[in-house]
PDB file of C-alpha atoms in Angstrom:
ATOM      1  CA  MET A   1      48.098  48.698 -61.725  1.00  0.00           C
ATOM      2  CA  ARG A   2      51.876  48.509 -61.682  1.00  0.00           C
ATOM      3  CA  ARG A   3      53.417  46.542 -58.815  1.00  0.00           C
ATOM      4  CA  ASN A   4      56.954  47.229 -57.642  1.00  0.00           C
ATOM      5  CA  LEU A   5      58.867  44.293 -56.222  1.00  0.00           C
ATOM      6  CA  ILE A   6      60.525  44.891 -52.882  1.00  0.00           C
ATOM      7  CA  ARG A   7      64.216  44.037 -53.089  1.00  0.00           C
ATOM      8  CA  ILE A   8      65.554  42.380 -49.960  1.00  0.00           C
ATOM      9  CA  PRO A   9      69.352  42.468 -49.545  1.00  0.00           C
ATOM     10  CA  GLY A  10      70.863  38.996 -49.792  1.00  0.00           C
ATOM     11  CA  LEU A  11      67.715  37.439 -51.266  1.00  0.00           C
ATOM     12  CA  GLY A  12      68.397  36.022 -54.710  1.00  0.00           C
ATOM     13  CA  LEU A  13      65.986  35.312 -57.532  1.00  0.00           C
ATOM     14  CA  MET A  14      65.262  31.779 -56.309  1.00  0.00           C
ATOM     15  CA  GLY A  15      64.572  33.044 -52.786  1.00  0.00           C
ATOM     16  CA  LEU A  16      62.233  35.726 -54.085  1.00  0.00           C
ATOM     17  CA  MET A  17      60.352  33.177 -56.183  1.00  0.00           C
ATOM     18  CA  LEU A  18      59.957  30.952 -53.115  1.00  0.00           C
ATOM     19  CA  VAL A  19      58.509  33.830 -51.074  1.00  0.00           C
ATOM     20  CA  LEU A  20      56.027  34.646 -53.843  1.00  0.00           C
ATOM     21  CA  LEU A  21      55.038  30.994 -54.141  1.00  0.00           C
ATOM     22  CA  LEU A  22      54.405  30.738 -50.416  1.00  0.00           C
ATOM     23  CA  MET A  23      52.337  33.914 -50.455  1.00  0.00           C
ATOM     24  CA  GLN A  24      50.195  32.589 -53.296  1.00  0.00           C
ATOM     25  CA  SER A  25      49.638  29.295 -51.462  1.00  0.00           C
ATOM     26  CA  CYS A  26      47.906  30.941 -48.494  1.00  0.00           C
ATOM     27  CA  ASN A  27      44.115  30.694 -48.440  1.00  0.00           C
ATOM     28  CA  ARG A  28      42.741  34.213 -48.382  1.00  0.00           C
ATOM     29  CA  ASP A  29      39.050  34.530 -47.737  1.00  0.00           C
ATOM     30  CA  PRO A  30      37.015  37.714 -48.257  1.00  0.00           C
ATOM     31  CA  TYR A  31      35.237  37.212 -44.942  1.00  0.00           C
ATOM     32  CA  MET A  32      38.436  37.297 -42.938  1.00  0.00           C
ATOM     33  CA  PRO A  33      39.713  40.507 -41.344  1.00  0.00           C
ATOM     34  CA  ASN A  34      43.380  40.116 -42.285  1.00  0.00           C
ATOM     35  CA  THR A  35      44.096  41.403 -45.774  1.00  0.00           C
ATOM     36  CA  THR A  36      47.519  39.768 -45.696  1.00  0.00           C
ATOM     37  CA  PRO A  37      47.428  36.540 -43.669  1.00  0.00           C
ATOM     38  CA  PRO A  38      50.691  35.188 -42.287  1.00  0.00           C
ATOM     39  CA  ILE A  39      52.628  32.834 -44.517  1.00  0.00           C
ATOM     40  CA  ILE A  40      51.685  29.513 -42.959  1.00  0.00           C
ATOM     41  CA  GLU A  41      51.866  26.063 -44.381  1.00  0.00           C
ATOM     42  CA  ILE A  42      49.238  23.471 -45.177  1.00  0.00           C
ATOM     43  CA  GLY A  43      50.826  20.044 -45.362  1.00  0.00           C
ATOM     44  CA  SER A  44      48.783  17.073 -46.536  1.00  0.00           C
ATOM     45  CA  GLY A  45      49.309  13.334 -46.659  1.00  0.00           C
ATOM     46  CA  ASP A  46      49.446  11.164 -49.733  1.00  0.00           C
ATOM     47  CA  ASN A  47      46.019   9.504 -49.366  1.00  0.00           C
ATOM     48  CA  THR A  48      47.559   6.059 -49.055  1.00  0.00           C
ATOM     49  CA  TYR A  49      44.514   4.517 -47.442  1.00  0.00           C
ATOM     50  CA  GLY A  50      40.940   3.879 -48.575  1.00  0.00           C
ATOM     51  CA  SER A  51      41.248   5.055 -52.172  1.00  0.00           C
ATOM     52  CA  ASN A  52      39.470   3.615 -55.241  1.00  0.00           C
ATOM     53  CA  ASN A  53      36.375   3.009 -53.149  1.00  0.00           C
ATOM     54  CA  ASP A  54      33.614   4.016 -55.580  1.00  0.00           C
ATOM     55  CA  ASP A  55      32.544   0.397 -56.124  1.00  0.00           C
ATOM     56  CA  GLN A  56      32.297  -0.294 -52.411  1.00  0.00           C
ATOM     57  CA  GLN A  57      29.108  -0.232 -50.355  1.00  0.00           C
ATOM     58  CA  LEU A  58      27.936   3.041 -48.849  1.00  0.00           C
ATOM     59  CA  LEU A  59      28.721   3.414 -45.165  1.00  0.00           C
ATOM     60  CA  ALA A  60      25.827   3.037 -42.740  1.00  0.00           C
ATOM     61  CA  SER A  61      27.629   4.979 -40.017  1.00  0.00           C
ATOM     62  CA  LEU A  62      30.714   7.084 -39.376  1.00  0.00           C
ATOM     63  CA  LYS A  63      32.808   7.052 -36.207  1.00  0.00           C
ATOM     64  CA  VAL A  64      34.296  10.477 -35.435  1.00  0.00           C
ATOM     65  CA  MET A  65      36.805  11.503 -32.761  1.00  0.00           C
ATOM     66  CA  THR A  66      38.114  14.863 -31.587  1.00  0.00           C
ATOM     67  CA  PHE A  67      41.226  14.940 -29.415  1.00  0.00           C
ATOM     68  CA  ASN A  68      43.379  17.788 -28.137  1.00  0.00           C
ATOM     69  CA  ILE A  69      46.685  15.904 -27.982  1.00  0.00           C
ATOM     70  CA  HIS A  70      48.712  18.481 -25.985  1.00  0.00           C
ATOM     71  CA  THR A  71      51.558  18.201 -28.538  1.00  0.00           C
ATOM     72  CA  LEU A  72      51.956  14.531 -27.513  1.00  0.00           C
ATOM     73  CA  SER A  73      53.277  15.664 -24.118  1.00  0.00           C
ATOM     74  CA  PRO A  74      51.677  13.877 -21.134  1.00  0.00           C
ATOM     75  CA  PRO A  75      50.978  16.408 -18.349  1.00  0.00           C
ATOM     76  CA  SER A  76      52.635  14.095 -15.840  1.00  0.00           C
ATOM     77  CA  LYS A  77      55.868  14.189 -17.869  1.00  0.00           C
ATOM     78  CA  PRO A  78      56.579  17.840 -18.734  1.00  0.00           C
ATOM     79  CA  GLY A  79      59.288  18.274 -21.333  1.00  0.00           C
ATOM     80  CA  GLU A  80      58.722  14.775 -22.738  1.00  0.00           C
ATOM     81  CA  THR A  81      56.520  13.255 -25.439  1.00  0.00           C
ATOM     82  CA  ASP A  82      54.811   9.881 -25.803  1.00  0.00           C
ATOM     83  CA  ILE A  83      53.407   9.368 -29.284  1.00  0.00           C
ATOM     84  CA  ALA A  84      52.675   5.712 -28.556  1.00  0.00           C
ATOM     85  CA  ALA A  85      50.125   6.651 -25.883  1.00  0.00           C
ATOM     86  CA  THR A  86      48.178   8.949 -28.210  1.00  0.00           C
ATOM     87  CA  ALA A  87      48.398   6.520 -31.120  1.00  0.00           C
ATOM     88  CA  LYS A  88      47.054   3.709 -28.923  1.00  0.00           C
ATOM     89  CA  VAL A  89      43.998   5.784 -27.989  1.00  0.00           C
ATOM     90  CA  ILE A  90      43.225   6.285 -31.673  1.00  0.00           C
ATOM     91  CA  THR A  91      43.988   2.716 -32.738  1.00  0.00           C
ATOM     92  CA  ASP A  92      41.929   1.177 -29.932  1.00  0.00           C
ATOM     93  CA  ALA A  93      38.899   3.361 -30.742  1.00  0.00           C
ATOM     94  CA  SER A  94      39.249   2.754 -34.515  1.00  0.00           C
ATOM     95  CA  PRO A  95      37.549   5.977 -35.678  1.00  0.00           C
ATOM     96  CA  ASP A  96      36.987   6.792 -39.333  1.00  0.00           C
ATOM     97  CA  VAL A  97      37.902  10.446 -38.743  1.00  0.00           C
ATOM     98  CA  VAL A  98      39.997  12.162 -36.071  1.00  0.00           C
ATOM     99  CA  PHE A  99      40.128  15.919 -35.480  1.00  0.00           C
ATOM    100  CA  LEU A 100      43.372  16.825 -33.679  1.00  0.00           C
ATOM    101  CA  GLN A 101      44.301  20.019 -31.859  1.00  0.00           C
ATOM    102  CA  GLU A 102      47.631  21.239 -30.431  1.00  0.00           C
ATOM    103  CA  VAL A 103      49.703  19.507 -33.083  1.00  0.00           C
ATOM    104  CA  ASP A 104      53.376  20.339 -33.665  1.00  0.00           C
ATOM    105  CA  LYS A 105      55.267  20.027 -36.926  1.00  0.00           C
ATOM    106  CA  ASN A 106      59.089  20.037 -36.753  1.00  0.00           C
ATOM    107  CA  SER A 107      59.049  22.421 -33.776  1.00  0.00           C
ATOM    108  CA  GLY A 108      61.578  20.662 -31.567  1.00  0.00           C
ATOM    109  CA  ARG A 109      59.331  21.371 -28.597  1.00  0.00           C
ATOM    110  CA  ASN A 110      59.670  18.844 -25.759  1.00  0.00           C
ATOM    111  CA  GLY A 111      62.429  17.226 -27.786  1.00  0.00           C
ATOM    112  CA  TYR A 112      60.097  16.165 -30.629  1.00  0.00           C
ATOM    113  CA  THR A 113      61.496  17.277 -33.980  1.00  0.00           C
ATOM    114  CA  GLY A 114      59.166  15.281 -36.222  1.00  0.00           C
ATOM    115  CA  ASP A 115      55.837  15.932 -37.917  1.00  0.00           C
ATOM    116  CA  GLN A 116      53.283  14.827 -35.322  1.00  0.00           C
ATOM    117  CA  ALA A 117      50.285  14.533 -37.663  1.00  0.00           C
ATOM    118  CA  LYS A 118      52.304  12.584 -40.223  1.00  0.00           C
ATOM    119  CA  ASP A 119      53.821  10.332 -37.577  1.00  0.00           C
ATOM    120  CA  LEU A 120      50.448   9.591 -35.959  1.00  0.00           C
ATOM    121  CA  ALA A 121      48.980   8.863 -39.387  1.00  0.00           C
ATOM    122  CA  ALA A 122      51.769   6.390 -40.113  1.00  0.00           C
ATOM    123  CA  ILE A 123      51.257   4.530 -36.832  1.00  0.00           C
ATOM    124  CA  THR A 124      47.449   4.464 -37.052  1.00  0.00           C
ATOM    125  CA  LYS A 125      47.432   3.786 -40.813  1.00  0.00           C
ATOM    126  CA  MET A 126      45.330   6.814 -41.677  1.00  0.00           C
ATOM    127  CA  ASN A 127      45.592   9.657 -44.172  1.00  0.00           C
ATOM    128  CA  PHE A 128      46.290  13.098 -42.766  1.00  0.00           C
ATOM    129  CA  VAL A 129      46.270  16.812 -43.384  1.00  0.00           C
ATOM    130  CA  PHE A 130      47.919  19.386 -41.108  1.00  0.00           C
ATOM    131  CA  TYR A 131      46.826  23.031 -40.882  1.00  0.00           C
ATOM    132  CA  SER A 132      49.428  25.220 -39.226  1.00  0.00           C
ATOM    133  CA  ALA A 133      48.350  28.308 -37.320  1.00  0.00           C
ATOM    134  CA  THR A 134      51.508  29.719 -35.753  1.00  0.00           C
ATOM    135  CA  SER A 135      55.250  29.305 -35.747  1.00  0.00           C
ATOM    136  CA  VAL A 136      56.792  27.466 -32.797  1.00  0.00           C
ATOM    137  CA  GLY A 137      60.525  26.987 -32.419  1.00  0.00           C
ATOM    138  CA  ARG A 138      61.858  25.781 -35.745  1.00  0.00           C
ATOM    139  CA  GLY A 139      58.464  24.614 -36.960  1.00  0.00           C
ATOM    140  CA  MET A 140      54.692  25.018 -36.828  1.00  0.00           C
ATOM    141  CA  TYR A 141      51.727  24.433 -34.510  1.00  0.00           C
ATOM    142  CA  GLY A 142      48.086  23.928 -35.425  1.00  0.00           C
ATOM    143  CA  VAL A 143      45.297  21.423 -36.029  1.00  0.00           C
ATOM    144  CA  ALA A 144      45.032  18.284 -38.136  1.00  0.00           C
ATOM    145  CA  ILE A 145      42.642  15.713 -39.539  1.00  0.00           C
ATOM    146  CA  LEU A 146      43.290  11.970 -39.747  1.00  0.00           C
ATOM    147  CA  SER A 147      41.063   9.829 -41.950  1.00  0.00           C
ATOM    148  CA  LYS A 148      40.654   6.221 -43.058  1.00  0.00           C
ATOM    149  CA  TYR A 149      39.579   7.585 -46.433  1.00  0.00           C
ATOM    150  CA  PRO A 150      41.170  10.038 -48.893  1.00  0.00           C
ATOM    151  CA  LEU A 151      41.093  13.764 -48.101  1.00  0.00           C
ATOM    152  CA  ARG A 152      40.751  16.268 -50.930  1.00  0.00           C
ATOM    153  CA  THR A 153      39.974  19.959 -51.546  1.00  0.00           C
ATOM    154  CA  ILE A 154      42.124  21.078 -48.626  1.00  0.00           C
ATOM    155  CA  LYS A 155      41.450  24.638 -47.420  1.00  0.00           C
ATOM    156  CA  LYS A 156      42.537  26.759 -44.490  1.00  0.00           C
ATOM    157  CA  TYR A 157      40.985  29.975 -43.185  1.00  0.00           C
ATOM    158  CA  MET A 158      42.379  32.486 -40.717  1.00  0.00           C
ATOM    159  CA  LEU A 159      39.963  33.267 -37.889  1.00  0.00           C
ATOM    160  CA  THR A 160      39.569  36.688 -36.319  1.00  0.00           C
ATOM    161  CA  LYS A 161      42.320  37.808 -33.954  1.00  0.00           C
ATOM    162  CA  GLU A 162      41.377  40.125 -31.112  1.00  0.00           C
ATOM    163  CA  SER A 163      44.676  41.973 -31.411  1.00  0.00           C
ATOM    164  CA  GLU A 164      47.967  41.725 -33.243  1.00  0.00           C
ATOM    165  CA  SER A 165      49.488  39.879 -30.284  1.00  0.00           C
ATOM    166  CA  THR A 166      46.673  37.314 -30.051  1.00  0.00           C
ATOM    167  CA  GLU A 167      47.527  33.769 -31.099  1.00  0.00           C
ATOM    168  CA  GLN A 168      46.339  33.016 -34.634  1.00  0.00           C
ATOM    169  CA  ARG A 169      43.562  30.417 -34.861  1.00  0.00           C
ATOM    170  CA  VAL A 170      42.439  28.606 -38.000  1.00  0.00           C
ATOM    171  CA  LEU A 171      39.633  26.589 -39.523  1.00  0.00           C
ATOM    172  CA  GLY A 172      40.862  23.699 -41.646  1.00  0.00           C
ATOM    173  CA  THR A 173      38.506  21.938 -44.041  1.00  0.00           C
ATOM    174  CA  ALA A 174      38.765  18.906 -46.301  1.00  0.00           C
ATOM    175  CA  VAL A 175      36.407  16.788 -48.368  1.00  0.00           C
ATOM    176  CA  ILE A 176      36.497  13.123 -47.368  1.00  0.00           C
ATOM    177  CA  ASP A 177      36.014  10.612 -50.186  1.00  0.00           C
ATOM    178  CA  LEU A 178      33.781   7.950 -48.647  1.00  0.00           C
ATOM    179  CA  PRO A 179      32.992   4.514 -50.104  1.00  0.00           C
ATOM    180  CA  GLY A 180      30.289   4.233 -52.740  1.00  0.00           C
ATOM    181  CA  VAL A 181      30.613   7.585 -54.542  1.00  0.00           C
ATOM    182  CA  ASP A 182      29.928   9.543 -51.384  1.00  0.00           C
ATOM    183  CA  SER A 183      31.610  12.506 -49.724  1.00  0.00           C
ATOM    184  CA  LEU A 184      31.180  15.176 -47.085  1.00  0.00           C
ATOM    185  CA  THR A 185      33.151  18.097 -45.671  1.00  0.00           C
ATOM    186  CA  LEU A 186      35.232  17.895 -42.506  1.00  0.00           C
ATOM    187  CA  ALA A 187      36.168  20.979 -40.475  1.00  0.00           C
ATOM    188  CA  ALA A 188      38.765  21.140 -37.690  1.00  0.00           C
ATOM    189  CA  THR A 189      39.382  24.043 -35.338  1.00  0.00           C
ATOM    190  CA  HIS A 190      40.729  25.177 -31.962  1.00  0.00           C
ATOM    191  CA  LEU A 191      39.370  28.465 -30.644  1.00  0.00           C
ATOM    192  CA  GLN A 192      40.973  31.169 -28.505  1.00  0.00           C
ATOM    193  CA  HIS A 193      41.436  30.055 -24.910  1.00  0.00           C
ATOM    194  CA  ASN A 194      41.497  33.339 -22.979  1.00  0.00           C
ATOM    195  CA  SER A 195      38.819  35.576 -24.506  1.00  0.00           C
ATOM    196  CA  ALA A 196      35.088  34.846 -24.705  1.00  0.00           C
ATOM    197  CA  THR A 197      34.704  37.882 -26.958  1.00  0.00           C
ATOM    198  CA  ASN A 198      37.252  36.520 -29.417  1.00  0.00           C
ATOM    199  CA  ARG A 199      35.700  33.037 -29.343  1.00  0.00           C
ATOM    200  CA  LEU A 200      32.348  34.569 -30.264  1.00  0.00           C
ATOM    201  CA  GLN A 201      33.979  36.355 -33.201  1.00  0.00           C
ATOM    202  CA  GLN A 202      35.637  33.124 -34.294  1.00  0.00           C
ATOM    203  CA  ILE A 203      32.492  31.007 -34.147  1.00  0.00           C
ATOM    204  CA  LYS A 204      30.738  33.655 -36.228  1.00  0.00           C
ATOM    205  CA  ASP A 205      33.587  33.345 -38.739  1.00  0.00           C
ATOM    206  CA  ILE A 206      33.136  29.577 -38.819  1.00  0.00           C
ATOM    207  CA  THR A 207      29.378  29.640 -39.344  1.00  0.00           C
ATOM    208  CA  ARG A 208      29.822  32.254 -42.066  1.00  0.00           C
ATOM    209  CA  LEU A 209      32.414  30.111 -43.815  1.00  0.00           C
ATOM    210  CA  THR A 210      30.640  26.775 -43.518  1.00  0.00           C
ATOM    211  CA  GLY A 211      27.122  28.061 -44.106  1.00  0.00           C
ATOM    212  CA  PRO A 212      27.434  28.170 -47.912  1.00  0.00           C
ATOM    213  CA  VAL A 213      29.046  24.706 -48.098  1.00  0.00           C
ATOM    214  CA  LYS A 214      26.722  22.331 -49.924  1.00  0.00           C
ATOM    215  CA  GLY A 215      26.038  18.930 -48.446  1.00  0.00           C
ATOM    216  CA  THR A 216      27.018  17.566 -45.073  1.00  0.00           C
ATOM    217  CA  VAL A 217      29.653  19.163 -42.828  1.00  0.00           C
ATOM    218  CA  ILE A 218      31.098  17.602 -39.666  1.00  0.00           C
ATOM    219  CA  ILE A 219      33.074  19.889 -37.368  1.00  0.00           C
ATOM    220  CA  GLY A 220      35.208  18.830 -34.442  1.00  0.00           C
ATOM    221  CA  GLY A 221      37.512  20.629 -32.093  1.00  0.00           C
ATOM    222  CA  ASP A 222      38.430  22.258 -28.837  1.00  0.00           C
ATOM    223  CA  LEU A 223      36.092  25.254 -28.755  1.00  0.00           C
ATOM    224  CA  ASN A 224      37.314  26.343 -25.307  1.00  0.00           C
ATOM    225  CA  GLU A 225      33.726  27.252 -24.447  1.00  0.00           C
ATOM    226  CA  MET A 226      31.365  25.744 -21.889  1.00  0.00           C
ATOM    227  CA  GLU A 227      27.714  25.080 -22.637  1.00  0.00           C
ATOM    228  CA  SER A 228      26.625  27.781 -20.216  1.00  0.00           C
ATOM    229  CA  ASN A 229      27.640  30.529 -22.671  1.00  0.00           C
ATOM    230  CA  ALA A 230      24.273  31.063 -24.342  1.00  0.00           C
ATOM    231  CA  GLU A 231      25.483  33.833 -26.654  1.00  0.00           C
ATOM    232  CA  PHE A 232      28.161  31.585 -28.149  1.00  0.00           C
ATOM    233  CA  PHE A 233      25.962  28.529 -28.555  1.00  0.00           C
ATOM    234  CA  ASN A 234      23.038  30.491 -29.959  1.00  0.00           C
ATOM    235  CA  VAL A 235      25.351  31.166 -32.909  1.00  0.00           C
ATOM    236  CA  PHE A 236      26.836  27.672 -33.085  1.00  0.00           C
ATOM    237  CA  ASP A 237      23.571  25.760 -32.636  1.00  0.00           C
ATOM    238  CA  ALA A 238      21.811  27.833 -35.283  1.00  0.00           C
ATOM    239  CA  MET A 239      24.115  26.133 -37.813  1.00  0.00           C
ATOM    240  CA  PHE A 240      25.241  22.851 -36.258  1.00  0.00           C
ATOM    241  CA  THR A 241      23.727  19.962 -34.322  1.00  0.00           C
ATOM    242  CA  ARG A 242      25.942  18.812 -31.470  1.00  0.00           C
ATOM    243  CA  THR A 243      26.365  15.075 -30.898  1.00  0.00           C
ATOM    244  CA  CYS A 244      25.669  15.715 -27.222  1.00  0.00           C
ATOM    245  CA  LYS A 245      23.802  18.668 -25.791  1.00  0.00           C
ATOM    246  CA  GLY A 246      22.663  19.406 -22.265  1.00  0.00           C
ATOM    247  CA  GLY A 247      23.705  18.700 -18.713  1.00  0.00           C
ATOM    248  CA  ASN A 248      24.312  14.978 -19.200  1.00  0.00           C
ATOM    249  CA  CYS A 249      27.257  15.356 -21.577  1.00  0.00           C
ATOM    250  CA  PRO A 250      30.448  13.857 -20.110  1.00  0.00           C
ATOM    251  CA  PRO A 251      33.174  16.400 -19.261  1.00  0.00           C
ATOM    252  CA  THR A 252      36.212  16.573 -21.514  1.00  0.00           C
ATOM    253  CA  PHE A 253      38.621  18.782 -19.539  1.00  0.00           C
ATOM    254  CA  SER A 254      40.796  18.395 -17.694  1.00  0.00           C
ATOM    255  CA  ALA A 255      41.657  14.753 -18.241  1.00  0.00           C
ATOM    256  CA  GLN A 256      43.102  14.544 -14.753  1.00  0.00           C
ATOM    257  CA  LEU A 257      40.100  16.243 -13.092  1.00  0.00           C
ATOM    258  CA  PRO A 258      37.299  16.326 -15.683  1.00  0.00           C
ATOM    259  CA  ARG A 259      34.736  19.006 -14.880  1.00  0.00           C
ATOM    260  CA  SER A 260      34.084  20.976 -18.087  1.00  0.00           C
ATOM    261  CA  VAL A 261      32.773  20.241 -21.566  1.00  0.00           C
ATOM    262  CA  ILE A 262      34.853  22.256 -24.050  1.00  0.00           C
ATOM    263  CA  ASP A 263      35.513  19.703 -26.835  1.00  0.00           C
ATOM    264  CA  TYR A 264      32.731  19.119 -29.343  1.00  0.00           C
ATOM    265  CA  ILE A 265      31.623  17.211 -32.432  1.00  0.00           C
ATOM    266  CA  ALA A 266      28.735  18.613 -34.473  1.00  0.00           C
ATOM    267  CA  TYR A 267      27.252  18.439 -37.964  1.00  0.00           C
ATOM    268  CA  LYS A 268      24.972  20.090 -40.463  1.00  0.00           C
ATOM    269  CA  PRO A 269      22.292  19.782 -41.731  1.00  0.00           C
ATOM    270  CA  SER A 270      20.442  18.470 -38.708  1.00  0.00           C
ATOM    271  CA  ASN A 271      18.858  15.615 -40.682  1.00  0.00           C
ATOM    272  CA  ALA A 272      22.174  14.271 -42.022  1.00  0.00           C
ATOM    273  CA  PHE A 273      22.649  11.835 -39.141  1.00  0.00           C
ATOM    274  CA  SER A 274      21.158  10.312 -36.061  1.00  0.00           C
ATOM    275  CA  VAL A 275      23.536  10.013 -33.123  1.00  0.00           C
ATOM    276  CA  GLN A 276      24.092   6.384 -32.191  1.00  0.00           C
ATOM    277  CA  SER A 277      26.515   7.159 -29.371  1.00  0.00           C
ATOM    278  CA  HIS A 278      28.584   9.934 -27.811  1.00  0.00           C
ATOM    279  CA  LYS A 279      31.203   9.357 -25.140  1.00  0.00           C
ATOM    280  CA  VAL A 280      34.575  10.362 -23.806  1.00  0.00           C
ATOM    281  CA  ILE A 281      37.399   7.870 -23.534  1.00  0.00           C
ATOM    282  CA  ASN A 282      38.834   7.630 -20.041  1.00  0.00           C
ATOM    283  CA  GLU A 283      42.445   8.227 -21.045  1.00  0.00           C
ATOM    284  CA  TYR A 284      44.024  10.234 -18.230  1.00  0.00           C
ATOM    285  CA  TYR A 285      47.703   9.997 -19.172  1.00  0.00           C
ATOM    286  CA  ALA A 286      48.259  11.005 -22.796  1.00  0.00           C
ATOM    287  CA  SER A 287      46.890  14.573 -22.735  1.00  0.00           C
ATOM    288  CA  ASP A 288      45.207  17.191 -20.579  1.00  0.00           C
ATOM    289  CA  HIS A 289      41.976  16.655 -22.560  1.00  0.00           C
ATOM    290  CA  LEU A 290      39.878  13.511 -22.846  1.00  0.00           C
ATOM    291  CA  PRO A 291      39.202  12.185 -26.353  1.00  0.00           C
ATOM    292  CA  VAL A 292      35.581  12.535 -27.502  1.00  0.00           C
ATOM    293  CA  ILE A 293      34.091   9.982 -29.883  1.00  0.00           C
ATOM    294  CA  ALA A 294      30.677   9.882 -31.560  1.00  0.00           C
ATOM    295  CA  GLU A 295      29.145   7.311 -33.866  1.00  0.00           C
ATOM    296  CA  LEU A 296      26.808   8.846 -36.430  1.00  0.00           C
ATOM    297  CA  ASN A 297      24.242   6.893 -38.432  1.00  0.00           C
ATOM    298  CA  PHE A 298      23.600   8.209 -41.932  1.00  0.00           C
ATOM    299  CA  THR A 299      19.936   9.050 -42.630  1.00  0.00           C
ATOM    300  CA  ARG A 300      20.015   8.631 -46.380  1.00  0.00           C
TER     301      ARG A 300
END
């Protein structure tokens, strides 16, 4: 089939080639409803840390954190950022993997013009990958993964939008190269905040996308859904095992008045791990969410 190029006034050959390159770089998935996803960037780190680990001993456990970082802006200081506070939470907990939500990249929001995932990775001495979902200011906004070990096979998927005006949400995945010729898949997400119907669509997208993945998958994120929504968790729990389930799970939101559990860590298959511990970190300043951390014992 012949394809006619659209000529845009003022756009030279180099500009046109750049547009085409960006379009080709987007991850399009046949399950997703958008035939032409927005042009959004995936930026990844350089895997500085933890490489060449095949001769090392297999890990007995993995410490995983999920943290909605509120674009590094403490709620008590609107219009400001404090990267040191968020970095200290991560450094003190010393997780192997961190799933981050509400991450800005070069947006200029709250006066922060840098790449928040990259900057946090540099301070905490971890590798990183950033998955942008929407444009904000001069930059991007999305989710990220930090890791003590190399991240490979980076993919991003657009999740269902309820309408054209709905904020785009994404699922970002990466394969983590663990010591001793071992690996598993990580998945980061942040679901729609103001529509239970849309969240149900998005969790169905996620289970459809991760279901065929061979081996172990760990997912972490702000699902914006409380445990009382049986319809949502019937879908989620059919695929994943949560690190904490039931009425005794510590609340994660809001950090200043914690009453709700909306941030989760989970994995598949159910026999991949046993849960050694699950807790929230009582950090009330850095964000409007509390960090969640779980230690998972491998059941090899």
